[in-house]
PDB file of C-alpha atoms in Angstrom:
ATOM      1  CA  TRP A  45       0.271   3.814 -26.639  1.00 41.00           C
ATOM      2  CA  LEU A  46       0.163   3.192 -23.219  1.00 45.00           C
ATOM      3  CA  THR A  47       1.619   6.606 -22.723  1.00 48.00           C
ATOM      4  CA  GLN A  48      -0.098   8.477 -24.998  1.00 53.00           C
ATOM      5  CA  GLY A  49      -2.207  11.118 -23.779  1.00 53.00           C
ATOM      6  CA  MET A  50      -0.366  11.373 -20.051  1.00 47.00           C
ATOM      7  CA  PRO A  51       0.779  14.725 -19.285  1.00 48.00           C
ATOM      8  CA  LYS A  52       4.833  14.548 -19.657  1.00 48.00           C
ATOM      9  CA  ASP A  53       4.953  15.376 -15.857  1.00 47.00           C
ATOM     10  CA  ILE A  54       3.753  12.186 -14.437  1.00 46.00           C
ATOM     11  CA  LEU A  55       6.245  10.178 -16.823  1.00 46.00           C
ATOM     12  CA  VAL A  56       8.382   7.949 -14.836  1.00 49.00           C
ATOM     13  CA  SER A  57      12.306   7.504 -16.291  1.00 49.00           C
ATOM     14  CA  GLN A  58      12.964   5.586 -13.609  1.00 48.00           C
ATOM     15  CA  PRO A  59      12.542   2.492 -12.590  1.00 50.00           C
ATOM     16  CA  VAL A  60      10.496   1.697 -10.138  1.00 46.00           C
ATOM     17  CA  ASP A  61      10.135  -1.051  -7.114  1.00 51.00           C
ATOM     18  CA  LEU A  62       6.748  -3.008  -8.201  1.00 49.00           C
ATOM     19  CA  ILE A  63       5.150  -4.695  -5.147  1.00 53.00           C
ATOM     20  CA  VAL A  64       2.665  -7.063  -6.564  1.00 55.00           C
ATOM     21  CA  TYR A  65      -0.306  -8.065  -3.850  1.00 56.00           C
ATOM     22  CA  PHE A  66      -2.072 -11.138  -2.897  1.00 54.00           C
ATOM     23  CA  GLY A  67      -5.208 -10.923  -1.752  1.00 59.00           C
ATOM     24  CA  GLY A  68      -4.455  -7.246  -0.428  1.00 65.00           C
ATOM     25  CA  ILE A  69      -1.722  -8.739   0.883  1.00 66.00           C
ATOM     26  CA  PRO A  70       2.349  -7.745  -0.705  1.00 68.00           C
ATOM     27  CA  LEU A  71       3.178 -11.101  -2.098  1.00 70.00           C
ATOM     28  CA  SER A  72       7.150 -10.354  -1.007  1.00 75.00           C
ATOM     29  CA  LEU A  73       5.404 -11.267   2.971  1.00 81.00           C
ATOM     30  CA  TYR A  74       4.378 -14.830   1.775  1.00 84.00           C
ATOM     31  CA  ASN A  75       6.969 -17.252   1.805  1.00 90.00           C
ATOM     32  CA  ASP A  76       7.670 -19.837  -0.581  1.00 93.00           C
ATOM     33  CA  THR A  77       5.213 -22.924   1.085  1.00 95.00           C
ATOM     34  CA  VAL A  78       2.151 -20.916   1.700  1.00 92.00           C
ATOM     35  CA  LEU A  79       2.614 -19.714  -2.278  1.00 90.00           C
ATOM     36  CA  ASP A  80       2.992 -23.192  -3.320  1.00 93.00           C
ATOM     37  CA  HIS A  81       0.562 -24.766  -1.599  1.00 93.00           C
ATOM     38  CA  TYR A  82      -2.016 -21.786  -3.106  1.00 90.00           C
ATOM     39  CA  GLN A  83      -0.319 -21.607  -7.417  1.00 90.00           C
ATOM     40  CA  ASN A  84      -0.762 -25.447  -7.087  1.00 94.00           C
ATOM     41  CA  PRO A  85      -3.361 -26.836  -4.005  1.00 95.00           C
ATOM     42  CA  ARG A  86      -3.500 -30.940  -3.411  1.00 96.00           C
ATOM     43  CA  ASN A  87      -6.099 -32.667  -2.729  1.00 96.00           C
ATOM     44  CA  VAL A  88      -8.719 -30.373  -4.401  1.00 96.00           C
ATOM     45  CA  GLY A  89     -12.844 -30.998  -4.505  1.00 96.00           C
ATOM     46  CA  VAL A  90     -15.052 -33.588  -3.124  1.00 96.00           C
ATOM     47  CA  LEU A  91     -14.348 -35.796  -1.909  1.00 95.00           C
ATOM     48  CA  ASP A  92     -16.269 -38.926  -3.169  1.00 91.00           C
ATOM     49  CA  ASP A  93     -17.772 -41.808  -0.680  1.00 93.00           C
ATOM     50  CA  ALA A  94     -16.042 -39.187   2.360  1.00 96.00           C
ATOM     51  CA  ASP A  95     -17.038 -40.400   5.686  1.00 96.00           C
ATOM     52  CA  ALA A  96     -16.601 -37.119   7.340  1.00 97.00           C
ATOM     53  CA  VAL A  97     -17.803 -33.736   5.698  1.00 97.00           C
ATOM     54  CA  GLY A  98     -16.427 -30.444   8.111  1.00 97.00           C
ATOM     55  CA  VAL A  99     -17.776 -26.600   6.627  1.00 97.00           C
ATOM     56  CA  ALA A 100     -15.643 -23.461   8.800  1.00 96.00           C
ATOM     57  CA  GLU A 101     -16.492 -20.273   7.685  1.00 94.00           C
ATOM     58  CA  ASN A 102     -15.083 -16.925   8.988  1.00 87.00           C
ATOM     59  CA  SER A 103     -17.984 -14.623   8.737  1.00 81.00           C
ATOM     60  CA  ALA A 104     -16.077 -11.181   9.249  1.00 78.00           C
ATOM     61  CA  CYS A 105     -13.926 -12.045   5.890  1.00 79.00           C
ATOM     62  CA  GLY A 106     -16.079 -14.756   4.021  1.00 86.00           C
ATOM     63  CA  ASP A 107     -14.041 -16.547   3.266  1.00 90.00           C
ATOM     64  CA  VAL A 108     -15.273 -20.551   3.842  1.00 94.00           C
ATOM     65  CA  LEU A 109     -13.565 -23.960   3.832  1.00 95.00           C
ATOM     66  CA  HIS A 110     -14.725 -27.548   3.448  1.00 97.00           C
ATOM     67  CA  LEU A 111     -13.189 -30.589   4.045  1.00 98.00           C
ATOM     68  CA  TYR A 112     -13.541 -33.558   2.931  1.00 98.00           C
ATOM     69  CA  LEU A 113     -12.501 -36.881   4.732  1.00 98.00           C
ATOM     70  CA  GLN A 114     -12.299 -41.397   4.268  1.00 98.00           C
ATOM     71  CA  ILE A 115     -11.941 -43.448   7.145  1.00 97.00           C
ATOM     72  CA  ARG A 116     -10.733 -46.568   7.489  1.00 96.00           C
ATOM     73  CA  ASP A 117     -10.357 -48.112  10.767  1.00 96.00           C
ATOM     74  CA  GLY A 118     -10.000 -44.647  12.414  1.00 95.00           C
ATOM     75  CA  ARG A 119      -7.745 -43.689  10.183  1.00 97.00           C
ATOM     76  CA  VAL A 120      -7.918 -40.990   7.077  1.00 98.00           C
ATOM     77  CA  VAL A 121      -6.944 -42.156   4.606  1.00 98.00           C
ATOM     78  CA  ALA A 122      -7.595 -39.990   2.031  1.00 98.00           C
ATOM     79  CA  ALA A 123      -8.479 -35.869   2.113  1.00 98.00           C
ATOM     80  CA  SER A 124      -9.484 -33.872   0.529  1.00 97.00           C
ATOM     81  CA  PHE A 125     -10.819 -29.687   0.699  1.00 96.00           C
ATOM     82  CA  LYS A 126     -13.152 -26.754  -0.953  1.00 96.00           C
ATOM     83  CA  THR A 127     -12.282 -23.307  -0.043  1.00 92.00           C
ATOM     84  CA  PHE A 128     -13.717 -19.732  -0.873  1.00 91.00           C
ATOM     85  CA  GLY A 129     -10.975 -17.872   0.461  1.00 87.00           C
ATOM     86  CA  CYS A 130      -8.199 -15.733  -0.138  1.00 84.00           C
ATOM     87  CA  ALA A 131      -4.050 -17.050  -1.307  1.00 85.00           C
ATOM     88  CA  ALA A 132      -3.458 -17.933   2.666  1.00 88.00           C
ATOM     89  CA  ALA A 133      -6.776 -19.810   3.280  1.00 90.00           C
ATOM     90  CA  ILE A 134      -5.945 -21.728   0.236  1.00 92.00           C
ATOM     91  CA  ALA A 135      -2.996 -22.642   1.139  1.00 93.00           C
ATOM     92  CA  ALA A 136      -4.212 -23.955   4.417  1.00 93.00           C
ATOM     93  CA  GLY A 137      -7.039 -26.481   2.865  1.00 95.00           C
ATOM     94  CA  SER A 138      -4.511 -27.772   0.698  1.00 96.00           C
ATOM     95  CA  MET A 139      -1.298 -28.197   3.878  1.00 96.00           C
ATOM     96  CA  LEU A 140      -4.188 -29.844   5.867  1.00 96.00           C
ATOM     97  CA  THR A 141      -5.122 -32.314   3.688  1.00 97.00           C
ATOM     98  CA  GLU A 142      -1.766 -33.533   3.432  1.00 97.00           C
ATOM     99  CA  MET A 143      -1.306 -33.453   7.485  1.00 97.00           C
ATOM    100  CA  VAL A 144      -4.984 -35.041   7.869  1.00 97.00           C
ATOM    101  CA  THR A 145      -4.295 -38.127   5.563  1.00 98.00           C
ATOM    102  CA  GLY A 146      -2.697 -41.044   7.474  1.00 98.00           C
ATOM    103  CA  SER A 147      -3.745 -39.483  11.163  1.00 98.00           C
ATOM    104  CA  SER A 148      -6.221 -41.563  13.142  1.00 98.00           C
ATOM    105  CA  VAL A 149      -9.057 -39.598  14.075  1.00 97.00           C
ATOM    106  CA  ASP A 150      -7.927 -38.869  17.305  1.00 96.00           C
ATOM    107  CA  GLN A 151      -4.510 -37.096  16.106  1.00 97.00           C
ATOM    108  CA  ILE A 152      -6.132 -34.599  13.746  1.00 97.00           C
ATOM    109  CA  CYS A 153      -8.459 -33.913  17.047  1.00 94.00           C
ATOM    110  CA  ALA A 154      -5.728 -32.462  18.354  1.00 96.00           C
ATOM    111  CA  TYR A 155      -4.240 -30.362  15.418  1.00 95.00           C
ATOM    112  CA  THR A 156      -4.941 -26.791  16.331  1.00 93.00           C
ATOM    113  CA  LYS A 157      -4.478 -23.568  13.512  1.00 92.00           C
ATOM    114  CA  GLN A 158      -1.097 -23.013  14.972  1.00 93.00           C
ATOM    115  CA  ASP A 159       0.158 -26.290  13.870  1.00 96.00           C
ATOM    116  CA  VAL A 160      -1.020 -25.037  10.105  1.00 95.00           C
ATOM    117  CA  VAL A 161       0.859 -22.164  10.480  1.00 94.00           C
ATOM    118  CA  ASP A 162       3.229 -24.249  11.086  1.00 96.00           C
ATOM    119  CA  ALA A 163       3.516 -26.732   8.192  1.00 96.00           C
ATOM    120  CA  LEU A 164       2.948 -23.436   6.723  1.00 95.00           C
ATOM    121  CA  GLY A 165       6.183 -22.477   7.201  1.00 96.00           C
ATOM    122  CA  GLY A 166       4.166 -18.947   8.659  1.00 94.00           C
ATOM    123  CA  LEU A 167       1.437 -16.857   7.788  1.00 89.00           C
ATOM    124  CA  PRO A 168       1.832 -12.857   7.320  1.00 86.00           C
ATOM    125  CA  PRO A 169      -0.022 -11.480  11.161  1.00 85.00           C
ATOM    126  CA  MET A 170      -2.955 -10.533   9.183  1.00 82.00           C
ATOM    127  CA  LYS A 171      -4.015 -13.382   7.970  1.00 83.00           C
ATOM    128  CA  VAL A 172      -3.333 -16.287  10.566  1.00 84.00           C
ATOM    129  CA  HIS A 173      -6.772 -15.822  11.360  1.00 81.00           C
ATOM    130  CA  CYS A 174      -7.485 -17.944   8.060  1.00 79.00           C
ATOM    131  CA  SER A 175      -6.036 -21.169   9.606  1.00 80.00           C
ATOM    132  CA  VAL A 176      -8.185 -20.949  11.791  1.00 86.00           C
ATOM    133  CA  LEU A 177     -10.927 -22.077   9.313  1.00 91.00           C
ATOM    134  CA  ALA A 178      -8.420 -24.874   9.038  1.00 92.00           C
ATOM    135  CA  GLU A 179      -9.353 -25.946  12.619  1.00 92.00           C
ATOM    136  CA  ASP A 180     -12.453 -25.444  12.279  1.00 95.00           C
ATOM    137  CA  ALA A 181     -13.323 -27.866   9.864  1.00 96.00           C
ATOM    138  CA  ILE A 182     -11.168 -30.715  11.021  1.00 96.00           C
ATOM    139  CA  LYS A 183     -13.731 -30.043  14.233  1.00 96.00           C
ATOM    140  CA  ALA A 184     -16.690 -30.003  12.349  1.00 97.00           C
ATOM    141  CA  ALA A 185     -15.498 -33.592  10.566  1.00 97.00           C
ATOM    142  CA  VAL A 186     -14.847 -35.617  13.484  1.00 97.00           C
ATOM    143  CA  GLU A 187     -18.576 -34.550  14.556  1.00 97.00           C
ATOM    144  CA  ASP A 188     -19.608 -34.737  11.598  1.00 96.00           C
ATOM    145  CA  TYR A 189     -17.849 -38.692  10.888  1.00 96.00           C
ATOM    146  CA  ARG A 190     -18.860 -39.845  14.914  1.00 93.00           C
ATOM    147  CA  THR A 191     -22.789 -38.231  14.571  1.00 91.00           C
ATOM    148  CA  GLU A 192     -22.290 -40.198  11.357  1.00 82.00           C
ATOM    149  CA  LYS A 193     -21.360 -44.183  13.283  1.00 77.00           C
ATOM    150  CA  SER A 194     -23.217 -43.905  15.661  1.00 76.00           C
ATOM    151  CA  ALA A 195     -26.171 -43.398  14.043  1.00 75.00           C
ATOM    152  CA  GLY A 196     -25.214 -47.067  12.116  1.00 68.00           C
ATOM    153  CA  GLY A 197     -23.901 -44.948   8.923  1.00 58.00           C
TER     154      GLY A 197
END
């Protein structure tokens, strides 16, 4: 049924290599860690009673990352995220929540986009910009936390 009505010279009689794409990037360019965090993201959703919320946006590609943190005694005790973005952005958000949980506020301030890329085992060069969202979301969340704390919240 699939080939019905197709000219005979278009039909392929030999097997061809199948290239699967994720977000415009061949699947083969993503490593197992990135694929795992994309297909099975950790800590997804709004975190009830979050003490800090950081939002980061990439106007060039349209990706958005929301990072939610619960902080007790200066340490992140729970983290979650929501994102609108490609496989790499989802994987970066998922990995970020694992990285910050258990860390002090001062420690997470030192995290960089490269730390996220390294924790993921690398990203394709054209997707490294997705890790910038993670770094920006941390900065925004810490600023939110410090503003709320100084306001007595």
